[in-house]
GROMACS .gro file of C-alpha atoms in nm:
model
  256
    1UNK     CA    1   2.259  14.666   4.309
    2UNK     CA    2   2.338  14.585   4.659
    3UNK     CA    3   2.606  14.319   4.607
    4UNK     CA    4   2.998  14.351   4.555
    5UNK     CA    5   3.150  14.302   4.220
    6UNK     CA    6   3.491  14.090   4.192
    7UNK     CA    7   3.652  14.148   3.886
    8UNK     CA    8   3.981  14.029   3.770
    9UNK     CA    9   4.225  14.290   3.617
   10UNK     CA   10   4.170  14.213   3.258
   11UNK     CA   11   3.808  14.343   3.281
   12UNK     CA   12   3.667  14.697   3.332
   13UNK     CA   13   3.309  14.741   3.523
   14UNK     CA   14   3.130  15.039   3.424
   15UNK     CA   15   2.846  15.141   3.671
   16UNK     CA   16   2.577  15.417   3.710
   17UNK     CA   17   2.572  15.556   4.067
   18UNK     CA   18   2.352  15.843   4.221
   19UNK     CA   19   2.570  15.849   4.572
   20UNK     CA   20   2.903  16.024   4.634
   21UNK     CA   21   3.202  15.802   4.640
   22UNK     CA   22   3.530  15.835   4.813
   23UNK     CA   23   3.836  15.639   4.884
   24UNK     CA   24   3.878  15.419   5.213
   25UNK     CA   25   4.220  15.424   5.403
   26UNK     CA   26   4.334  15.142   5.180
   27UNK     CA   27   4.274  15.376   4.876
   28UNK     CA   28   3.982  15.163   4.745
   29UNK     CA   29   3.684  15.337   4.573
   30UNK     CA   30   3.344  15.290   4.778
   31UNK     CA   31   3.035  15.320   4.577
   32UNK     CA   32   2.654  15.250   4.594
   33UNK     CA   33   2.586  15.099   4.252
   34UNK     CA   34   2.229  15.169   4.100
   35UNK     CA   35   2.293  15.008   3.778
   36UNK     CA   36   2.553  14.773   3.641
   37UNK     CA   37   2.602  14.922   3.279
   38UNK     CA   38   2.856  14.653   3.149
   39UNK     CA   39   3.163  14.409   3.224
   40UNK     CA   40   3.385  14.497   2.943
   41UNK     CA   41   3.756  14.353   2.819
   42UNK     CA   42   4.016  14.654   2.872
   43UNK     CA   43   4.040  14.721   2.486
   44UNK     CA   44   3.657  14.740   2.466
   45UNK     CA   45   3.611  15.113   2.370
   46UNK     CA   46   3.211  15.109   2.381
   47UNK     CA   47   3.266  15.318   2.710
   48UNK     CA   48   3.506  15.590   2.680
   49UNK     CA   49   3.656  15.815   2.958
   50UNK     CA   50   3.647  16.171   2.840
   51UNK     CA   51   4.000  16.227   2.938
   52UNK     CA   52   4.239  15.912   3.022
   53UNK     CA   53   4.442  16.130   3.213
   54UNK     CA   54   4.173  16.248   3.477
   55UNK     CA   55   4.104  16.018   3.753
   56UNK     CA   56   3.764  16.220   3.783
   57UNK     CA   57   3.605  16.165   3.435
   58UNK     CA   58   3.269  16.103   3.257
   59UNK     CA   59   3.189  15.798   3.096
   60UNK     CA   60   2.997  15.823   2.752
   61UNK     CA   61   2.803  15.518   2.594
   62UNK     CA   62   2.885  15.477   2.220
   63UNK     CA   63   2.555  15.389   2.102
   64UNK     CA   64   2.370  15.653   2.258
   65UNK     CA   65   2.582  15.954   2.280
   66UNK     CA   66   2.314  16.168   2.456
   67UNK     CA   67   2.347  15.964   2.766
   68UNK     CA   68   2.616  16.101   2.979
   69UNK     CA   69   2.696  15.939   3.299
   70UNK     CA   70   2.882  16.141   3.535
   71UNK     CA   71   3.140  15.987   3.749
   72UNK     CA   72   3.060  16.084   4.107
   73UNK     CA   73   3.352  16.074   4.253
   74UNK     CA   74   3.458  16.353   4.504
   75UNK     CA   75   3.772  16.436   4.686
   76UNK     CA   76   3.770  16.321   5.056
   77UNK     CA   77   3.813  16.693   5.176
   78UNK     CA   78   3.456  16.735   5.057
   79UNK     CA   79   3.311  16.481   5.259
   80UNK     CA   80   3.195  16.749   5.551
   81UNK     CA   81   2.998  16.946   5.286
   82UNK     CA   82   2.866  16.610   5.114
   83UNK     CA   83   2.722  16.502   5.432
   84UNK     CA   84   2.597  16.841   5.534
   85UNK     CA   85   2.404  16.860   5.213
   86UNK     CA   86   2.255  16.514   5.251
   87UNK     CA   87   2.103  16.609   5.599
   88UNK     CA   88   1.933  16.915   5.453
   89UNK     CA   89   1.828  16.707   5.159
   90UNK     CA   90   1.712  16.391   5.379
   91UNK     CA   91   1.553  16.596   5.670
   92UNK     CA   92   1.462  16.945   5.557
   93UNK     CA   93   1.577  17.288   5.661
   94UNK     CA   94   1.274  17.347   5.885
   95UNK     CA   95   1.323  17.034   6.057
   96UNK     CA   96   1.694  17.109   6.132
   97UNK     CA   97   1.654  17.449   6.253
   98UNK     CA   98   1.391  17.354   6.552
   99UNK     CA   99   1.501  17.444   6.889
  100UNK     CA  100   1.875  17.508   6.919
  101UNK     CA  101   1.963  17.316   6.602
  102UNK     CA  102   2.187  17.055   6.514
  103UNK     CA  103   2.471  16.930   6.724
  104UNK     CA  104   2.768  16.825   6.533
  105UNK     CA  105   2.943  16.576   6.780
  106UNK     CA  106   3.334  16.536   6.723
  107UNK     CA  107   3.309  16.752   6.444
  108UNK     CA  108   3.672  16.856   6.461
  109UNK     CA  109   3.739  17.154   6.229
  110UNK     CA  110   3.369  17.230   6.220
  111UNK     CA  111   3.319  17.214   5.838
  112UNK     CA  112   2.976  17.045   5.901
  113UNK     CA  113   2.858  17.318   6.122
  114UNK     CA  114   3.022  17.584   5.921
  115UNK     CA  115   2.830  17.456   5.609
  116UNK     CA  116   2.499  17.402   5.796
  117UNK     CA  117   2.507  17.761   5.918
  118UNK     CA  118   2.625  17.887   5.567
  119UNK     CA  119   2.246  17.715   5.467
  120UNK     CA  120   2.098  17.898   5.765
  121UNK     CA  121   2.086  17.615   5.968
  122UNK     CA  122   2.191  17.694   6.344
  123UNK     CA  123   2.453  17.431   6.460
  124UNK     CA  124   2.689  17.389   6.736
  125UNK     CA  125   3.016  17.200   6.710
  126UNK     CA  126   3.052  16.939   7.037
  127UNK     CA  127   3.410  16.836   7.045
  128UNK     CA  128   3.683  16.821   7.358
  129UNK     CA  129   3.946  16.961   7.074
  130UNK     CA  130   3.791  17.171   6.805
  131UNK     CA  131   4.022  17.257   6.576
  132UNK     CA  132   3.810  17.522   6.335
  133UNK     CA  133   3.981  17.799   6.155
  134UNK     CA  134   3.927  18.156   6.279
  135UNK     CA  135   3.898  18.412   6.012
  136UNK     CA  136   4.085  18.736   6.000
  137UNK     CA  137   3.875  19.044   6.032
  138UNK     CA  138   4.030  19.391   5.946
  139UNK     CA  139   3.937  19.635   6.211
  140UNK     CA  140   4.115  19.928   6.026
  141UNK     CA  141   4.453  20.061   6.049
  142UNK     CA  142   4.688  20.155   6.320
  143UNK     CA  143   4.878  20.506   6.329
  144UNK     CA  144   5.161  20.352   6.124
  145UNK     CA  145   4.925  20.294   5.845
  146UNK     CA  146   4.965  19.895   5.902
  147UNK     CA  147   4.609  19.677   5.881
  148UNK     CA  148   4.534  19.595   6.251
  149UNK     CA  149   4.339  19.257   6.233
  150UNK     CA  150   4.153  19.010   6.505
  151UNK     CA  151   4.039  18.668   6.481
  152UNK     CA  152   3.671  18.644   6.431
  153UNK     CA  153   3.493  18.369   6.608
  154UNK     CA  154   3.331  18.097   6.423
  155UNK     CA  155   2.987  18.149   6.298
  156UNK     CA  156   2.855  17.859   6.466
  157UNK     CA  157   2.822  17.775   6.847
  158UNK     CA  158   3.118  17.553   7.011
  159UNK     CA  159   3.101  17.341   7.329
  160UNK     CA  160   3.466  17.197   7.395
  161UNK     CA  161   3.353  16.897   7.584
  162UNK     CA  162   3.296  16.525   7.487
  163UNK     CA  163   3.008  16.335   7.451
  164UNK     CA  164   3.041  16.029   7.710
  165UNK     CA  165   2.783  15.756   7.793
  166UNK     CA  166   2.440  15.898   7.763
  167UNK     CA  167   2.538  16.271   7.754
  168UNK     CA  168   2.388  16.286   8.118
  169UNK     CA  169   2.686  16.506   8.222
  170UNK     CA  170   2.608  16.769   7.970
  171UNK     CA  171   2.222  16.754   7.970
  172UNK     CA  172   2.199  16.792   8.335
  173UNK     CA  173   2.411  17.129   8.343
  174UNK     CA  174   2.223  17.408   8.439
  175UNK     CA  175   2.369  17.659   8.181
  176UNK     CA  176   2.403  17.750   7.840
  177UNK     CA  177   2.537  17.408   7.740
  178UNK     CA  178   2.277  17.178   7.908
  179UNK     CA  179   2.025  17.411   7.747
  180UNK     CA  180   2.158  17.395   7.379
  181UNK     CA  181   2.194  16.994   7.434
  182UNK     CA  182   1.864  16.928   7.578
  183UNK     CA  183   1.692  17.139   7.299
  184UNK     CA  184   1.864  17.015   7.002
  185UNK     CA  185   1.685  16.915   6.686
  186UNK     CA  186   1.939  16.670   6.577
  187UNK     CA  187   2.255  16.486   6.654
  188UNK     CA  188   2.499  16.404   6.379
  189UNK     CA  189   2.853  16.255   6.354
  190UNK     CA  190   3.095  16.193   6.082
  191UNK     CA  191   3.340  15.934   6.158
  192UNK     CA  192   3.277  16.031   6.558
  193UNK     CA  193   3.515  15.758   6.681
  194UNK     CA  194   3.466  15.710   7.062
  195UNK     CA  195   3.147  15.924   7.047
  196UNK     CA  196   2.959  15.712   6.776
  197UNK     CA  197   2.777  15.493   7.038
  198UNK     CA  198   2.713  15.763   7.261
  199UNK     CA  199   2.559  15.980   6.967
  200UNK     CA  200   2.278  15.720   6.962
  201UNK     CA  201   2.242  15.664   7.319
  202UNK     CA  202   2.197  16.068   7.372
  203UNK     CA  203   1.944  16.113   7.033
  204UNK     CA  204   1.713  15.796   7.189
  205UNK     CA  205   1.694  15.955   7.527
  206UNK     CA  206   1.630  16.308   7.368
  207UNK     CA  207   1.401  16.153   7.114
  208UNK     CA  208   1.593  16.334   6.855
  209UNK     CA  209   1.665  16.182   6.475
  210UNK     CA  210   2.029  16.123   6.419
  211UNK     CA  211   2.273  16.065   6.143
  212UNK     CA  212   2.605  15.888   6.180
  213UNK     CA  213   2.907  15.789   5.946
  214UNK     CA  214   3.085  15.530   6.146
  215UNK     CA  215   3.447  15.494   6.150
  216UNK     CA  216   3.698  15.313   6.370
  217UNK     CA  217   3.548  14.974   6.553
  218UNK     CA  218   3.804  15.000   6.820
  219UNK     CA  219   3.731  14.636   6.952
  220UNK     CA  220   3.996  14.681   7.188
  221UNK     CA  221   3.868  14.986   7.346
  222UNK     CA  222   3.508  14.841   7.363
  223UNK     CA  223   3.553  14.482   7.442
  224UNK     CA  224   3.189  14.465   7.604
  225UNK     CA  225   3.001  14.532   7.241
  226UNK     CA  226   2.874  14.218   7.147
  227UNK     CA  227   2.665  14.106   6.854
  228UNK     CA  228   2.314  14.007   6.979
  229UNK     CA  229   2.234  13.813   6.658
  230UNK     CA  230   2.555  13.616   6.652
  231UNK     CA  231   2.591  13.426   6.939
  232UNK     CA  232   2.729  13.724   7.133
  233UNK     CA  233   3.049  13.732   6.961
  234UNK     CA  234   3.252  14.051   7.003
  235UNK     CA  235   3.215  14.335   6.774
  236UNK     CA  236   3.523  14.345   6.555
  237UNK     CA  237   3.470  14.437   6.211
  238UNK     CA  238   3.311  14.726   6.012
  239UNK     CA  239   2.982  14.548   5.923
  240UNK     CA  240   2.929  14.391   6.247
  241UNK     CA  241   2.983  14.758   6.407
  242UNK     CA  242   2.724  14.899   6.183
  243UNK     CA  243   2.471  14.612   6.295
  244UNK     CA  244   2.547  14.665   6.654
  245UNK     CA  245   2.448  15.021   6.595
  246UNK     CA  246   2.108  14.937   6.439
  247UNK     CA  247   2.044  14.686   6.707
  248UNK     CA  248   2.045  14.970   6.957
  249UNK     CA  249   1.685  15.073   6.807
  250UNK     CA  250   1.408  14.958   7.054
  251UNK     CA  251   1.137  14.727   6.975
  252UNK     CA  252   0.892  14.986   6.864
  253UNK     CA  253   1.121  15.174   6.601
  254UNK     CA  254   1.391  15.054   6.351
  255UNK     CA  255   1.694  15.264   6.236
  256UNK     CA  256   1.794  15.294   5.856
   0.00000   0.00000   0.00000
């Protein structure tokens, strides 16, 4: 727990995990390991996959057949729903529903906002290029007997603007956009790219909680990001970027 396991190809590692796994861009599986169950030889059958042809399988411990460890790997396409459900489990529906609700920053197709809305939580997609799917709605039939359909708007709010800096250009607006941003209960971003740091900055300024899953570091685009704890070295790695975001917390608080 809390460490990397480097195992040669002749070994197989069996773990128990409570968190969802997905693959990174290199195809590697990422997982938070809660228990290292065993490190076995390839021909050791004490742990057997229920289906060797299935990538997402379960492991059964032979000496205690009543203990089944579900492999928690989920398809990458489900990451938005997984993140949305984690927000609800972690922060609670009541807290997320306060004010104008959740601001889903750089949410692209709006799957986080759609999932939250389906769970009864108001959410607004903030993205300069929203790519949500409209739903066809049958309005009846025309004179030829053909169905007449129209595109329904999404069930969540949409603000087609970017989040830059500390978000002052949005919060200073004297319209619905300014009202929604200023009265939000929560800011979130799943792989929000350039908007990652602005989410933290805006959340601190509005004094609202936030949750982000960082993605690209983009050191050439942000050369002024420096590691405070390491002689002000440039932020170039993912781990350094995560620490940089954690260090944005004030002296009175600490990010998790």
